[in-house]
PDB file of C-alpha atoms in Angstrom:
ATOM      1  CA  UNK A  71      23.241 177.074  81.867  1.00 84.00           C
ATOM      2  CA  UNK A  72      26.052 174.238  80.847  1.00 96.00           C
ATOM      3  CA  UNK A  73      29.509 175.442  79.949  1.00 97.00           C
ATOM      4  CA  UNK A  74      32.437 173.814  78.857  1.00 98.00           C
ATOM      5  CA  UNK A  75      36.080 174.829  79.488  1.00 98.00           C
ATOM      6  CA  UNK A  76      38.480 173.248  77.810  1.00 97.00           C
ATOM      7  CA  UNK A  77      37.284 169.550  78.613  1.00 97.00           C
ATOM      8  CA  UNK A  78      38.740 166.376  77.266  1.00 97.00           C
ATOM      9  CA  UNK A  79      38.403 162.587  77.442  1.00 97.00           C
ATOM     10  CA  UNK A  80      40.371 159.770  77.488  1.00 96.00           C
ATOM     11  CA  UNK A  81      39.943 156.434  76.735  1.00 92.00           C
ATOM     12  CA  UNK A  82      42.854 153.852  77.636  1.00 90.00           C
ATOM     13  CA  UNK A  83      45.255 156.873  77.015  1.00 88.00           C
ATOM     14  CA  UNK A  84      43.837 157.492  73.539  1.00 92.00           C
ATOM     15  CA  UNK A  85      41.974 161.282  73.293  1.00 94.00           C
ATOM     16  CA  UNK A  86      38.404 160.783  72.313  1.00 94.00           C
ATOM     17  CA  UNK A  87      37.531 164.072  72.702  1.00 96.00           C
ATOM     18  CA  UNK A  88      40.062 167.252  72.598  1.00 97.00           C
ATOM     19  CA  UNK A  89      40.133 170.142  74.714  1.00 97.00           C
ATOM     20  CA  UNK A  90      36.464 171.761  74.364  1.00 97.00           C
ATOM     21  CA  UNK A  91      34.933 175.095  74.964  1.00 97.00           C
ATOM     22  CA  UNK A  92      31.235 175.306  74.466  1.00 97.00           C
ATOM     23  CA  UNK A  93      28.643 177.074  75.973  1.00 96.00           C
ATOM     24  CA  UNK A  94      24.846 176.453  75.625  1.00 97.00           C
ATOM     25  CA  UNK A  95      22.281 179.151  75.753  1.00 96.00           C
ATOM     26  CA  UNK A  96      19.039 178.481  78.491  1.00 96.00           C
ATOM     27  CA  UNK A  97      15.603 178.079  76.765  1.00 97.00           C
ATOM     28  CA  UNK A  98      17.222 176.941  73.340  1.00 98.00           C
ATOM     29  CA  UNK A  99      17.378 173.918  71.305  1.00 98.00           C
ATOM     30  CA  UNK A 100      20.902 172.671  70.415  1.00 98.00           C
ATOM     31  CA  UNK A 101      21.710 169.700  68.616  1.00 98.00           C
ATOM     32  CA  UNK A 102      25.173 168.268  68.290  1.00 98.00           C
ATOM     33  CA  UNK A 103      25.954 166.606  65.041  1.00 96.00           C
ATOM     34  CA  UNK A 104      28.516 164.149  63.237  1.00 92.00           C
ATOM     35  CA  UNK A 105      29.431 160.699  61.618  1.00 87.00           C
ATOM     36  CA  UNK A 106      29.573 157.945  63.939  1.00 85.00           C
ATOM     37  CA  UNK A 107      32.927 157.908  66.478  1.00 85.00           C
ATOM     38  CA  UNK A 108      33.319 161.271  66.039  1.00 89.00           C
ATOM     39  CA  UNK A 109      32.367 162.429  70.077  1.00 91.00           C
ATOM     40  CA  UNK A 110      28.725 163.433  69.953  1.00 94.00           C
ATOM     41  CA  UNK A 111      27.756 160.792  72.915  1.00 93.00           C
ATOM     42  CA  UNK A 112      31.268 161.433  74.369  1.00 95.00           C
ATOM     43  CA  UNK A 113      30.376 164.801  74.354  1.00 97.00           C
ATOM     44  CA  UNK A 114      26.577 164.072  75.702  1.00 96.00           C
ATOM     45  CA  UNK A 115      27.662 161.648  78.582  1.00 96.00           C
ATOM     46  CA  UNK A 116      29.621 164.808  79.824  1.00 97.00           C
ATOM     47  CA  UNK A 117      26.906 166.569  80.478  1.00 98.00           C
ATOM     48  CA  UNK A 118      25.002 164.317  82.012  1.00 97.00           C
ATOM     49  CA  UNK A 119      27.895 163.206  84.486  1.00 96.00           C
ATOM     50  CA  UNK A 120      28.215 159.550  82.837  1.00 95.00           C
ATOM     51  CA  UNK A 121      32.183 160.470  82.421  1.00 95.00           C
ATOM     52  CA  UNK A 122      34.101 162.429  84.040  1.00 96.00           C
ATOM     53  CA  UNK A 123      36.432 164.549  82.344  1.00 96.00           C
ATOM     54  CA  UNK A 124      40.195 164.302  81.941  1.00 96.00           C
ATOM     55  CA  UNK A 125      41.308 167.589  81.918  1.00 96.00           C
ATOM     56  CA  UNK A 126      39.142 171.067  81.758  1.00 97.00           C
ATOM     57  CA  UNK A 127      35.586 171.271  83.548  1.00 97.00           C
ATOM     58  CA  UNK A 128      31.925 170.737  82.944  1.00 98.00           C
ATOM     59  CA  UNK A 129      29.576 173.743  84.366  1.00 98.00           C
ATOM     60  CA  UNK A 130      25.752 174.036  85.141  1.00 97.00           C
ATOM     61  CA  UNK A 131      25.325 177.064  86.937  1.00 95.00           C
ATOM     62  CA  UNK A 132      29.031 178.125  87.020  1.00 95.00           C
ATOM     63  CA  UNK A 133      29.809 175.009  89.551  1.00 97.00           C
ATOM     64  CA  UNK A 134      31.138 171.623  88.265  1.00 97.00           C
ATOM     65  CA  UNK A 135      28.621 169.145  87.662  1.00 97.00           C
ATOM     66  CA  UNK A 136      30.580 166.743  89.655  1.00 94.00           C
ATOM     67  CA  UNK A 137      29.674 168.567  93.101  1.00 96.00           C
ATOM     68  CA  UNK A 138      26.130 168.680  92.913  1.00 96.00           C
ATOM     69  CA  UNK A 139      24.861 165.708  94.727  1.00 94.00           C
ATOM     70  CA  UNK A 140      22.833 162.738  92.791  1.00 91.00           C
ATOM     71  CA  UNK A 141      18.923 164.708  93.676  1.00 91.00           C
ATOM     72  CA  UNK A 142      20.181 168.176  93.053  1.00 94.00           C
ATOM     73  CA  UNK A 143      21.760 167.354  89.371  1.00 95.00           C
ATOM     74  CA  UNK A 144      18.155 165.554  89.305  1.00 93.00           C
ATOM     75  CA  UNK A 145      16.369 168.443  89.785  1.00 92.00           C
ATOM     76  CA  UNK A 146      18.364 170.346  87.493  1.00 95.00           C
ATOM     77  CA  UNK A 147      18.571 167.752  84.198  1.00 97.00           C
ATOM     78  CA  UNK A 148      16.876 164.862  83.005  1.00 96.00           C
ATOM     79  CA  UNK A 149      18.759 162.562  80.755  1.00 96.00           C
ATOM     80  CA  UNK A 150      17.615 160.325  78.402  1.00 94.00           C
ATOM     81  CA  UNK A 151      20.553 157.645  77.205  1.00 92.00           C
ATOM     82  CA  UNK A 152      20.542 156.500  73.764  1.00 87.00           C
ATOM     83  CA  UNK A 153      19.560 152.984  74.809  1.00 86.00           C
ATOM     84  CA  UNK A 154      17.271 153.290  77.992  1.00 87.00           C
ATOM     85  CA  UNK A 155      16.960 150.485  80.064  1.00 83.00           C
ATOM     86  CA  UNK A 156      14.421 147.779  79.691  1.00 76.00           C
ATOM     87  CA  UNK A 157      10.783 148.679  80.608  1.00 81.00           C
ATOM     88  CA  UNK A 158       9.357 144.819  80.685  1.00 85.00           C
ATOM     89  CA  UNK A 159       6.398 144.652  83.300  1.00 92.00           C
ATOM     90  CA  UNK A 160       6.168 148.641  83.472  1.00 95.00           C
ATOM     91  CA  UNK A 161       2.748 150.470  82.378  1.00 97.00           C
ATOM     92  CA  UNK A 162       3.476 153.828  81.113  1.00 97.00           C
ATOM     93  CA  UNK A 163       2.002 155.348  83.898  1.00 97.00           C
ATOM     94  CA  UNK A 164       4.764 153.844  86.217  1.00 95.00           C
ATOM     95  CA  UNK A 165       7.226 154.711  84.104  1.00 96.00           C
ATOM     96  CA  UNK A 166       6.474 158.547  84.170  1.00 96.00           C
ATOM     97  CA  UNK A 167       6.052 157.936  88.048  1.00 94.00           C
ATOM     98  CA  UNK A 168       9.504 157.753  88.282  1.00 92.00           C
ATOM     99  CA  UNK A 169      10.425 160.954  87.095  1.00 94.00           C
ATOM    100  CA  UNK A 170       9.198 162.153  90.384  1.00 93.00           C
ATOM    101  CA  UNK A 171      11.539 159.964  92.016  1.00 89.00           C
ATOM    102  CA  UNK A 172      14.016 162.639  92.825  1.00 88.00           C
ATOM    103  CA  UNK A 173      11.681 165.292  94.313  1.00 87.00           C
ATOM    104  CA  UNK A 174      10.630 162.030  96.842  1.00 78.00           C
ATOM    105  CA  UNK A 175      13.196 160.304  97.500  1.00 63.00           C
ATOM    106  CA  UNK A 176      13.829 156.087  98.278  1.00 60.00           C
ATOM    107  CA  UNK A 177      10.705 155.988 101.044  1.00 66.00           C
ATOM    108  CA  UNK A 178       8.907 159.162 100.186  1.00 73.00           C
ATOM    109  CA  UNK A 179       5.622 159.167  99.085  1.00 83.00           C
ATOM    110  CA  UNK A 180       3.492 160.161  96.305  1.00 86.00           C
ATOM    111  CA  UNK A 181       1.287 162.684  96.707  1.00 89.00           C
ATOM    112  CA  UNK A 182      -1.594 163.622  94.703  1.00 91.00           C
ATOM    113  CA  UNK A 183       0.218 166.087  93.312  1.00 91.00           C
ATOM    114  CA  UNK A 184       2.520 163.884  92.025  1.00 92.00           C
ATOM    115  CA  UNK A 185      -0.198 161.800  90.205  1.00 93.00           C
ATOM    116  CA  UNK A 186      -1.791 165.432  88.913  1.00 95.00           C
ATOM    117  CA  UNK A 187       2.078 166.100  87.527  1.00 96.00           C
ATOM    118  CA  UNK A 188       2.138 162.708  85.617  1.00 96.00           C
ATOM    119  CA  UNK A 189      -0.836 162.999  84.063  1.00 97.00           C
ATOM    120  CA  UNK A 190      -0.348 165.801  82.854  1.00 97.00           C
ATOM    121  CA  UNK A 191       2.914 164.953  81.567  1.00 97.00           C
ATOM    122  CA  UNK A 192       1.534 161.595  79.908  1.00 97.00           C
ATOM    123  CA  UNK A 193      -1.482 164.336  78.624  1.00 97.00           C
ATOM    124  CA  UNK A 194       1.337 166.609  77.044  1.00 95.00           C
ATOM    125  CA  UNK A 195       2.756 163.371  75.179  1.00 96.00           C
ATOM    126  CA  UNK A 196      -0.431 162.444  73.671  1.00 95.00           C
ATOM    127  CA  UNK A 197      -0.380 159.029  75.333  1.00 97.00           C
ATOM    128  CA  UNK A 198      -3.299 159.544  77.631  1.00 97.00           C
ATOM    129  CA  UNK A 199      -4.904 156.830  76.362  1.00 97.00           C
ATOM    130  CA  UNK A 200      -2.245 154.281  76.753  1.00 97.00           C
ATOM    131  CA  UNK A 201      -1.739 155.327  80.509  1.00 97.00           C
ATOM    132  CA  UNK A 202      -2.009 151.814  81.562  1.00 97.00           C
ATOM    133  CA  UNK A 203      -0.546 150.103  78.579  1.00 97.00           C
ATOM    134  CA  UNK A 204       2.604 148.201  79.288  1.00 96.00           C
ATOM    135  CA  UNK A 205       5.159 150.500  77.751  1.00 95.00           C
ATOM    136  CA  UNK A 206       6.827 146.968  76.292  1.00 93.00           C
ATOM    137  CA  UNK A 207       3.454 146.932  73.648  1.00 94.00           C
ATOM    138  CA  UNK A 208       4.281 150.262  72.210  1.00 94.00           C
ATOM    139  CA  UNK A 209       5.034 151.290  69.227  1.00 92.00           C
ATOM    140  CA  UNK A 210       8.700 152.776  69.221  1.00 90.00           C
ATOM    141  CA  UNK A 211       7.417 156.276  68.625  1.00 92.00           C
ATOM    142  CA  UNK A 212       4.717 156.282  71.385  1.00 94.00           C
ATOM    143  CA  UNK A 213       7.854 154.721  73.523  1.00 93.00           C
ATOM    144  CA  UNK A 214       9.744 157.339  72.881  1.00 94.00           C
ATOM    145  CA  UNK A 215       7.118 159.620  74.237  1.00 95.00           C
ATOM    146  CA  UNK A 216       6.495 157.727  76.898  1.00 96.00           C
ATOM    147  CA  UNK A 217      10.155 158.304  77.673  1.00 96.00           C
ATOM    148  CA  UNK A 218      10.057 161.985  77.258  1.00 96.00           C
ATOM    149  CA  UNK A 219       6.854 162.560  79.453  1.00 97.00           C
ATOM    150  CA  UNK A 220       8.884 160.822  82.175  1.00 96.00           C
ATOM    151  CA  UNK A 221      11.787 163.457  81.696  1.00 96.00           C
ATOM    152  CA  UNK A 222       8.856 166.008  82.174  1.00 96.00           C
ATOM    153  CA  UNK A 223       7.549 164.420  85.378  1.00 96.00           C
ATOM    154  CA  UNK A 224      10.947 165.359  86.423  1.00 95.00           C
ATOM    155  CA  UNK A 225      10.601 168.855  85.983  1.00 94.00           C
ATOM    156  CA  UNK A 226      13.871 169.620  84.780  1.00 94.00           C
ATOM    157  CA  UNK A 227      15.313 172.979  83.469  1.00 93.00           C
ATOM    158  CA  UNK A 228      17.194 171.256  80.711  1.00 97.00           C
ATOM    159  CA  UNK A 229      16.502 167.826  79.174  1.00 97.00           C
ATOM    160  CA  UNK A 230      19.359 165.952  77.535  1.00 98.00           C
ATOM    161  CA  UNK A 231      18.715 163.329  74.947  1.00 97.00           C
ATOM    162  CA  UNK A 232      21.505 160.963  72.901  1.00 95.00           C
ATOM    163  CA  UNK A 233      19.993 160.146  69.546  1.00 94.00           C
ATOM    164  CA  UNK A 234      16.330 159.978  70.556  1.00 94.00           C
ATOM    165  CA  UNK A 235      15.193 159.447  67.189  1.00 93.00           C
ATOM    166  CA  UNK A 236      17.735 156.321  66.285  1.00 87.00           C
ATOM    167  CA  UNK A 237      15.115 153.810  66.088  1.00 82.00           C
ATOM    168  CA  UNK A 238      12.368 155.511  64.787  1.00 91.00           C
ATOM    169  CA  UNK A 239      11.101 155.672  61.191  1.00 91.00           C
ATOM    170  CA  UNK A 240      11.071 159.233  59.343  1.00 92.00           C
ATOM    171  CA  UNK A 241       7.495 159.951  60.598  1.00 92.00           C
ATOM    172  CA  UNK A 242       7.716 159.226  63.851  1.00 92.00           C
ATOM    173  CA  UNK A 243      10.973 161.098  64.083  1.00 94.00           C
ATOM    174  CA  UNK A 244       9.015 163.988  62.737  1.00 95.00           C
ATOM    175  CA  UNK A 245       6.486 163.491  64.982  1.00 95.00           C
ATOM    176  CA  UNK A 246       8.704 162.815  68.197  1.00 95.00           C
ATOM    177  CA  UNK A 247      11.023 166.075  67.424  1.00 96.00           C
ATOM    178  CA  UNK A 248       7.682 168.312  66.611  1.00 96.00           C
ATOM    179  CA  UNK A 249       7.157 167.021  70.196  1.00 96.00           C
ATOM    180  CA  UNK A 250      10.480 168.277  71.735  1.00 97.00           C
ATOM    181  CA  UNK A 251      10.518 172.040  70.034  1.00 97.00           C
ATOM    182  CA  UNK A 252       6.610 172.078  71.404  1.00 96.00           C
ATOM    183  CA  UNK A 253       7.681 171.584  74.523  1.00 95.00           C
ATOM    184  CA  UNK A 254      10.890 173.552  74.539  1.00 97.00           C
ATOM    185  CA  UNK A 255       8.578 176.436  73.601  1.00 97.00           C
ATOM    186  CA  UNK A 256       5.623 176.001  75.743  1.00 95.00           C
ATOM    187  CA  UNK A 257       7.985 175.264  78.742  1.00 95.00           C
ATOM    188  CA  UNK A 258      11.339 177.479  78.184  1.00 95.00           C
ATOM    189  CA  UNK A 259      13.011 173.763  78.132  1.00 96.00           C
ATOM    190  CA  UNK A 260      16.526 173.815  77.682  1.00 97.00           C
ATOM    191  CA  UNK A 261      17.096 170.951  75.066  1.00 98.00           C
ATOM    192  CA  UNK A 262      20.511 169.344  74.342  1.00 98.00           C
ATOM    193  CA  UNK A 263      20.784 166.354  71.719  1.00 98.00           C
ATOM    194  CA  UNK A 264      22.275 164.687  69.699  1.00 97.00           C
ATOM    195  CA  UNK A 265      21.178 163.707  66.094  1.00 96.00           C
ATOM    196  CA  UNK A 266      22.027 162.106  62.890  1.00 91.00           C
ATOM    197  CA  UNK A 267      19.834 163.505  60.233  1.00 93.00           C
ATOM    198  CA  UNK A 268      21.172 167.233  59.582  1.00 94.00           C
ATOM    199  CA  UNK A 269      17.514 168.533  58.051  1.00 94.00           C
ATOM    200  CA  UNK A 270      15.460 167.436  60.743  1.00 95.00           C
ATOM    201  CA  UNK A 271      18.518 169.081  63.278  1.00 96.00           C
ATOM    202  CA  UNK A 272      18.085 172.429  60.971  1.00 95.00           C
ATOM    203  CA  UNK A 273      14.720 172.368  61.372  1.00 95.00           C
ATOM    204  CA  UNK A 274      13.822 171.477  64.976  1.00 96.00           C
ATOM    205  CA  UNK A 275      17.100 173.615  66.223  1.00 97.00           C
ATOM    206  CA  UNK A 276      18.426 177.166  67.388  1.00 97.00           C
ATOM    207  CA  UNK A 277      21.980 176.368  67.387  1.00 98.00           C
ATOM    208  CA  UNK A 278      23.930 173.097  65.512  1.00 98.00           C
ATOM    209  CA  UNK A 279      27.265 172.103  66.805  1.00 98.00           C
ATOM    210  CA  UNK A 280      29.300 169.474  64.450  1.00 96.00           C
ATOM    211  CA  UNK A 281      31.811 167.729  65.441  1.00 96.00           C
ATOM    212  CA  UNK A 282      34.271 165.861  64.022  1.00 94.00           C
ATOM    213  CA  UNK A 283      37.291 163.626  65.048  1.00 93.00           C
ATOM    214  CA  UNK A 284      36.841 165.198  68.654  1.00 95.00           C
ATOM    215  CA  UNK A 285      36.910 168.367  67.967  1.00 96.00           C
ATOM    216  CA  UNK A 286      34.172 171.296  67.131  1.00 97.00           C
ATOM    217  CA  UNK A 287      34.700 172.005  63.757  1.00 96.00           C
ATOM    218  CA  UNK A 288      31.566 174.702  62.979  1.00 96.00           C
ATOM    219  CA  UNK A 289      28.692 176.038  65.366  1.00 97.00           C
ATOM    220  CA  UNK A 290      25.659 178.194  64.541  1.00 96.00           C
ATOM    221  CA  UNK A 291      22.432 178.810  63.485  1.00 96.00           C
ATOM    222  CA  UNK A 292      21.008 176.477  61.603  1.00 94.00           C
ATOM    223  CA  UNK A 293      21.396 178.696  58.343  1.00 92.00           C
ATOM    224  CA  UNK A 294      24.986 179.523  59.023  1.00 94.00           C
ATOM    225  CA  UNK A 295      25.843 175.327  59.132  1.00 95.00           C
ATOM    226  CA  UNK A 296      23.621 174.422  56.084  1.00 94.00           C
ATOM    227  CA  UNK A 297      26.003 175.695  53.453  1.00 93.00           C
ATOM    228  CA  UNK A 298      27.642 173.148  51.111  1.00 93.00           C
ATOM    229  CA  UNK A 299      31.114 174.675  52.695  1.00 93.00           C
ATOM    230  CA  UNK A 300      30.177 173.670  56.103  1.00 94.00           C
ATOM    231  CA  UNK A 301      28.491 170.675  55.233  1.00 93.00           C
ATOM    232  CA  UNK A 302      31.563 168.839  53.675  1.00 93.00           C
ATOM    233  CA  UNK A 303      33.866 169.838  56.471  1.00 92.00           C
ATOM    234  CA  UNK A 304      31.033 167.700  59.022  1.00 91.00           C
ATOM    235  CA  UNK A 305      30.361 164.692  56.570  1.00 90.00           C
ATOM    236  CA  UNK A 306      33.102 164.374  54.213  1.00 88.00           C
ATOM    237  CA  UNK A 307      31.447 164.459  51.022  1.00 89.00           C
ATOM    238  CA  UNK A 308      30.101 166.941  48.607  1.00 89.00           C
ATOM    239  CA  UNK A 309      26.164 168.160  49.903  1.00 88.00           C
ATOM    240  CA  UNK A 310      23.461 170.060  47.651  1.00 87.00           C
ATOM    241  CA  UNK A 311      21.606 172.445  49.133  1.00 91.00           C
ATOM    242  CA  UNK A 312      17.758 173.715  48.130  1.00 88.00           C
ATOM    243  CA  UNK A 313      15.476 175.704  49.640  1.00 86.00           C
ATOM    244  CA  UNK A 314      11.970 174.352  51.073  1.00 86.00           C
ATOM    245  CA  UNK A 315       9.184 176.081  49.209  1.00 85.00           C
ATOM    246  CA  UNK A 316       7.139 177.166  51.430  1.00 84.00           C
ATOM    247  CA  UNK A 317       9.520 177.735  54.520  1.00 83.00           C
ATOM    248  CA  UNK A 318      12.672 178.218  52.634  1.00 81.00           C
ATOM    249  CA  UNK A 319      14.472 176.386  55.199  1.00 86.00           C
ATOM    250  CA  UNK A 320      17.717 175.257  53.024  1.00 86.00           C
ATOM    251  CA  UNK A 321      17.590 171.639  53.009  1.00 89.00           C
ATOM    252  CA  UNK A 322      20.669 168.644  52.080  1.00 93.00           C
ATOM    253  CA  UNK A 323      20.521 166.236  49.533  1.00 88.00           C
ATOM    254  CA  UNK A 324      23.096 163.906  47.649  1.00 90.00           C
ATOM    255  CA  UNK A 325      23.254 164.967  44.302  1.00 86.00           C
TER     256      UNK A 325
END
């Protein structure tokens, strides 16, 4: 679906992110993953046509993503910044409401399908019953959800999200990422993100890709990137590795 040839980006003449070639599988969960500067968002905001590349291209569906017009690229991906914009004065139910905005347009008009489409969105979320709660009173999980059933609303093949779990405390990232490879699954969502916290990547994610000082230093499954090899390489310092007893997912501690 999204394919990356050789793209780069510049920021006042210094390279942020070197020539890249990436290409991410429909229907899957990737996560990209990294220390802090080293061109995860850079990478993300890409994708989702925040920057434009300074040499190589950025593909969804084999055509640039800078000649699809503002709707179609809409109707295509859903993007959720690391930092979304204030919600103040907005009940959750508006908020999802405008995740139909592209399919309608400045003047169009909602139909009743569009409400049916919401709801069921804010139903997916769990957040039903905070429909008409200002989205400013919730919790910062339940925001987060009430961010993602927005992205639904949208209807979007692929859904890309820059650290969605930043703010939230280890349960509610649980709980918020549970959320994501639910719907991924139920829907055949293509999910791009970006995250910090390497088990929770492992376990929520088909394919990892780490980067480091611009540049893709090791992609794979989860099981091929959770090595204490690999692991160093990404973070810089020396990883332990066991395996979950029930799952035996490999897991990473400090030891």
């Amino acid at each position: 679906m999204y394919q990356l040839i050789d793209a780069a980006f510049d920021v006042d003449g210094k390279r942020i992110l070197h020539p890249t070639s990436l290409a991410f599988e429909p229907g899957k969960v990737t996560t990209l993953l990294g220390h802090n500067g080293c061109g995860k968002s850079t990478l993300m905001k890409l994708l989702s046509r925040q920057n434009v590349p300074a040499a190589g291209q950025v593909l969804l569906k084999d055509q640039p993503v800078q000649q699809f017009d503002s709707k179609t690229f809409a109707l295509n991906v859903a993007y959720l910044p690391q930092h979304p914009p204030v919600t103040d004065g907005v009940t959750v139910r508006e908020l999802v409401c405008f995740g139909r905005y592209p399919w309608k347009g400045a003047f169009g008009r909602y139909s009743q399908i569009d409400y049916l489409l919401v709801d069921e969105a804010i139903e997916r979320v769990g957040l039903s019953d905070f429909a008409d709660r200002f989205v400013a009173t919730l919790s910062g999980g339940e925001r987060q959800r009430a961010w993602v059933a927005m992205l639904l609303a949208q209807q979007s093949q692929c859904i890309l999200l820059d650290e969605p779990t930043s703010a939230l405390d280890v349960a509610h990232q649980y709980e918020l990422l549970h959320l994501i490879r639910e719907l991924n699954l139920s829907l055949g969502l293509t999910v791009i993100m970006v995250l910090h916290d390497v088990n929770m990547a492992a376990k929520f994610s088909d394919h990892l890709i780490a980067l480091h000082s611009g540049k893709v230093i090791a992609q794979g499954a989860p099981e091929e990137i959770m090595t204490p090899e690999v692991l160093k390489k990404i973070y810089g310092m020396e990883l332990a590795l066991f395996s979950h007893p029930q799952t035996g997912q490999p897991i990473s501690y400090i030891p």
